[in-house]
Amino acid sequence: MASSSSSSSSAAAVTERRGIPAAAFVEDVQTYLTQSGLDANSSLAFLQERLQQYKLVEMKLLAQQRDLQAKIPDIEKCLDVVATLQAKKGTGEPLIADFEVSEGIYSRASIEDADSVCLWLGANVMLEYSCEEASALLQKNLENAKASLEVLVADLQFLRDQVTITQVTIARVYNWDVHQRRIRQVVAAKDS
């Protein structure tokens, strides 16, 4: 039991990460079942439910990760456009750009000495910014998106660890239950 308490103290150090509960590694199934007050079948049902919850959270996090991974290149493109506009300013040379008017429909524009740009903020809102303000805002948004992606990747790794621990626990409880049934059969056969 001493080894069990030392492993549970390391598991107790991290009880959750951003709302995702940590799975406790079960070293001794008998002790786990006794402490939880569950039989093997109830424990397996609980663990399967927890595993499904982890899978749902994983799907949500993966969708957020895909969104961020798509957003980051868009922000970087916008930063490049603003930088190009700033570089062309004062040179007398217009910037020739093709832009999408509608899906699959493009138009060509000649942009001369732009002092400001309009940025979509979301929810059908567009605001005009000076090129310097736009560049600063886009840089801040890029840093935030990259930081959010880092946190999301760490959350996904934590979640995958919890899935693995839960799957191992399910296997251990199941194997323990099968072993206990065999012992009872052997004892019953000897008594007969």
Short mmCIF file of C-alpha atoms in Angstrom, two decimals:
data_model
loop_
_atom_site.label_atom_id
_atom_site.label_comp_id
_atom_site.label_asym_id
_atom_site.label_seq_id
_atom_site.Cartn_x
_atom_site.Cartn_y
_atom_site.Cartn_z
CA MET A 1 0.00 0.00 0.00
CA ALA A 2 2.97 2.31 0.54
CA SER A 3 3.82 2.17 -3.16
CA SER A 4 0.17 2.91 -3.95
CA SER A 5 0.19 6.07 -1.86
CA SER A 6 3.42 7.26 -3.46
CA SER A 7 1.97 6.84 -6.95
CA SER A 8 -1.28 8.50 -5.95
CA SER A 9 0.62 11.43 -4.45
CA SER A 10 2.20 12.10 -7.85
CA ALA A 11 -1.23 11.77 -9.49
CA ALA A 12 -2.73 14.02 -6.82
CA ALA A 13 -0.28 16.76 -7.80
CA VAL A 14 -2.21 17.20 -11.07
CA THR A 15 -5.93 16.68 -10.50
CA GLU A 16 -6.97 18.48 -13.67
CA ARG A 17 -5.74 20.69 -16.48
CA ARG A 18 -8.04 23.47 -17.65
CA GLY A 19 -11.15 21.55 -16.63
CA ILE A 20 -9.96 18.15 -17.85
CA PRO A 21 -9.91 15.77 -14.86
CA ALA A 22 -6.78 13.70 -14.39
CA ALA A 23 -7.07 9.92 -14.47
CA ALA A 24 -5.51 8.13 -11.52
CA PHE A 25 -3.20 5.25 -12.35
CA VAL A 26 -4.45 2.13 -10.60
CA GLU A 27 -1.67 -0.03 -9.24
CA ASP A 28 -3.77 -2.32 -7.06
CA VAL A 29 -7.24 -3.03 -8.48
CA GLN A 30 -8.57 -4.54 -5.23
CA THR A 31 -7.59 -1.44 -3.25
CA TYR A 32 -9.01 0.82 -5.99
CA LEU A 33 -12.36 -1.00 -5.95
CA THR A 34 -12.51 -0.98 -2.15
CA GLN A 35 -11.68 2.72 -1.92
CA SER A 36 -14.12 3.67 -4.67
CA GLY A 37 -16.88 1.47 -3.23
CA LEU A 38 -17.57 -0.03 -6.65
CA ASP A 39 -17.62 -3.55 -7.96
CA ALA A 40 -15.71 -4.42 -11.13
CA ASN A 41 -18.70 -3.95 -13.46
CA SER A 42 -19.64 -0.56 -11.98
CA SER A 43 -16.04 0.53 -12.13
CA LEU A 44 -15.74 -0.54 -15.76
CA ALA A 45 -18.94 1.36 -16.61
CA PHE A 46 -17.61 4.48 -14.87
CA LEU A 47 -14.25 4.21 -16.62
CA GLN A 48 -15.89 3.70 -20.04
CA GLU A 49 -18.04 6.78 -19.45
CA ARG A 50 -14.96 8.80 -18.47
CA LEU A 51 -13.18 7.55 -21.60
CA GLN A 52 -16.09 8.75 -23.74
CA GLN A 53 -15.95 12.15 -22.03
CA TYR A 54 -12.24 12.36 -22.83
CA LYS A 55 -12.97 11.50 -26.47
CA LEU A 56 -15.60 14.26 -26.71
CA VAL A 57 -13.20 16.82 -25.22
CA GLU A 58 -10.51 15.62 -27.63
CA MET A 59 -12.81 16.20 -30.61
CA LYS A 60 -13.54 19.73 -29.37
CA LEU A 61 -9.86 20.52 -28.81
CA LEU A 62 -8.88 19.12 -32.22
CA ALA A 63 -11.49 21.37 -33.86
CA GLN A 64 -10.06 24.38 -32.00
CA GLN A 65 -6.57 23.34 -33.08
CA ARG A 66 -7.64 23.14 -36.74
CA ASP A 67 -9.24 26.59 -36.48
CA LEU A 68 -6.09 28.11 -35.00
CA GLN A 69 -3.85 26.37 -37.53
CA ALA A 70 -5.97 27.91 -40.31
CA LYS A 71 -6.08 31.33 -38.63
CA ILE A 72 -2.32 31.74 -38.15
CA PRO A 73 -1.42 31.70 -41.88
CA ASP A 74 -4.24 34.19 -42.56
CA ILE A 75 -2.85 36.58 -39.95
CA GLU A 76 0.66 36.15 -41.37
CA LYS A 77 -0.65 36.96 -44.88
CA CYS A 78 -2.34 40.09 -43.58
CA LEU A 79 0.90 41.15 -41.89
CA ASP A 80 2.77 40.63 -45.17
CA VAL A 81 0.23 42.75 -47.07
CA VAL A 82 0.46 45.57 -44.53
CA ALA A 83 4.28 45.39 -44.64
CA THR A 84 4.19 45.52 -48.46
CA LEU A 85 1.88 48.54 -48.37
CA GLN A 86 4.24 50.29 -45.95
CA ALA A 87 7.26 49.43 -48.11
CA LYS A 88 5.59 50.82 -51.26
CA LYS A 89 4.47 54.02 -49.54
CA GLY A 90 6.28 57.07 -50.86
CA THR A 91 7.98 55.23 -53.74
CA GLY A 92 5.43 56.41 -56.30
CA GLU A 93 5.12 52.82 -57.44
CA PRO A 94 1.57 51.44 -57.11
CA LEU A 95 0.92 48.02 -55.62
CA ILE A 96 -0.99 45.78 -58.04
CA ALA A 97 -3.09 43.28 -56.13
CA ASP A 98 -5.67 40.64 -56.98
CA PHE A 99 -8.34 40.30 -54.33
CA GLU A 100 -11.29 37.98 -53.93
CA VAL A 101 -14.62 39.71 -54.43
CA SER A 102 -16.65 36.58 -53.93
CA GLU A 103 -15.83 32.90 -53.80
CA GLY A 104 -13.87 32.18 -56.99
CA ILE A 105 -14.28 35.74 -58.35
CA TYR A 106 -11.25 38.02 -58.26
CA SER A 107 -10.58 41.61 -59.25
CA ARG A 108 -7.34 43.50 -59.81
CA ALA A 109 -6.61 46.76 -58.02
CA SER A 110 -3.90 49.36 -58.13
CA ILE A 111 -3.14 50.71 -54.64
CA GLU A 112 -1.15 53.92 -54.33
CA ASP A 113 0.22 55.31 -51.06
CA ALA A 114 -2.22 53.70 -48.63
CA ASP A 115 -2.17 55.35 -45.22
CA SER A 116 -4.70 52.95 -43.73
CA VAL A 117 -6.16 49.49 -44.13
CA CYS A 118 -9.45 47.93 -43.14
CA LEU A 119 -9.39 44.73 -41.10
CA TRP A 120 -12.21 42.27 -40.52
CA LEU A 121 -12.63 41.86 -36.79
CA GLY A 122 -15.31 39.20 -37.05
CA ALA A 123 -19.09 39.21 -36.62
CA ASN A 124 -19.38 41.26 -39.85
CA VAL A 125 -17.36 44.10 -38.34
CA MET A 126 -14.60 45.87 -40.25
CA LEU A 127 -12.53 48.74 -38.88
CA GLU A 128 -10.05 51.08 -40.52
CA TYR A 129 -6.57 51.29 -38.99
CA SER A 130 -3.41 53.12 -39.89
CA CYS A 131 -0.84 50.74 -41.33
CA GLU A 132 1.20 50.97 -38.12
CA GLU A 133 -1.82 50.25 -35.91
CA ALA A 134 -2.89 47.38 -38.17
CA SER A 135 0.58 45.90 -38.09
CA ALA A 136 0.71 46.11 -34.28
CA LEU A 137 -2.78 44.61 -33.92
CA LEU A 138 -2.05 41.78 -36.35
CA GLN A 139 1.27 41.05 -34.62
CA LYS A 140 -0.50 40.89 -31.25
CA ASN A 141 -3.19 38.61 -32.74
CA LEU A 142 -0.50 36.36 -34.23
CA GLU A 143 1.31 36.07 -30.90
CA ASN A 144 -1.97 35.31 -29.10
CA ALA A 145 -2.94 32.68 -31.67
CA LYS A 146 0.46 30.99 -31.42
CA ALA A 147 0.31 31.05 -27.61
CA SER A 148 -3.21 29.61 -27.69
CA LEU A 149 -2.04 26.89 -30.05
CA GLU A 150 0.80 26.00 -27.67
CA VAL A 151 -1.63 25.71 -24.75
CA LEU A 152 -4.00 23.66 -26.90
CA VAL A 153 -1.24 21.27 -27.92
CA ALA A 154 -0.30 20.83 -24.24
CA ASP A 155 -3.98 20.24 -23.38
CA LEU A 156 -4.22 17.60 -26.10
CA GLN A 157 -1.09 15.86 -24.82
CA PHE A 158 -2.45 15.89 -21.27
CA LEU A 159 -5.76 14.54 -22.56
CA ARG A 160 -4.05 11.76 -24.53
CA ASP A 161 -2.15 10.78 -21.39
CA GLN A 162 -5.45 10.58 -19.47
CA VAL A 163 -6.99 8.45 -22.24
CA THR A 164 -4.04 6.06 -22.08
CA ILE A 165 -4.17 5.84 -18.28
CA THR A 166 -7.93 5.20 -18.40
CA GLN A 167 -7.54 2.52 -21.08
CA VAL A 168 -4.84 0.80 -19.01
CA THR A 169 -7.06 0.99 -15.91
CA ILE A 170 -9.98 -0.52 -17.83
CA ALA A 171 -7.75 -3.39 -18.96
CA ARG A 172 -6.41 -3.92 -15.43
CA VAL A 173 -9.89 -3.95 -13.84
CA TYR A 174 -11.20 -6.28 -16.55
CA ASN A 175 -8.25 -8.68 -16.19
CA TRP A 176 -8.53 -8.59 -12.41
CA ASP A 177 -12.25 -9.43 -12.65
CA VAL A 178 -11.58 -12.35 -15.03
CA HIS A 179 -8.88 -13.63 -12.67
CA GLN A 180 -11.24 -13.38 -9.66
CA ARG A 181 -13.94 -15.31 -11.55
CA ARG A 182 -11.48 -18.08 -12.41
CA ILE A 183 -10.42 -18.32 -8.76
CA ARG A 184 -14.09 -18.60 -7.70
CA GLN A 185 -14.65 -21.31 -10.33
CA VAL A 186 -11.65 -23.29 -9.11
CA VAL A 187 -12.79 -22.94 -5.49
CA ALA A 188 -16.34 -23.95 -6.43
CA ALA A 189 -15.05 -26.98 -8.38
CA LYS A 190 -12.92 -28.10 -5.38
CA ASP A 191 -15.90 -27.69 -3.02
CA SER A 192 -18.12 -29.82 -5.28
#
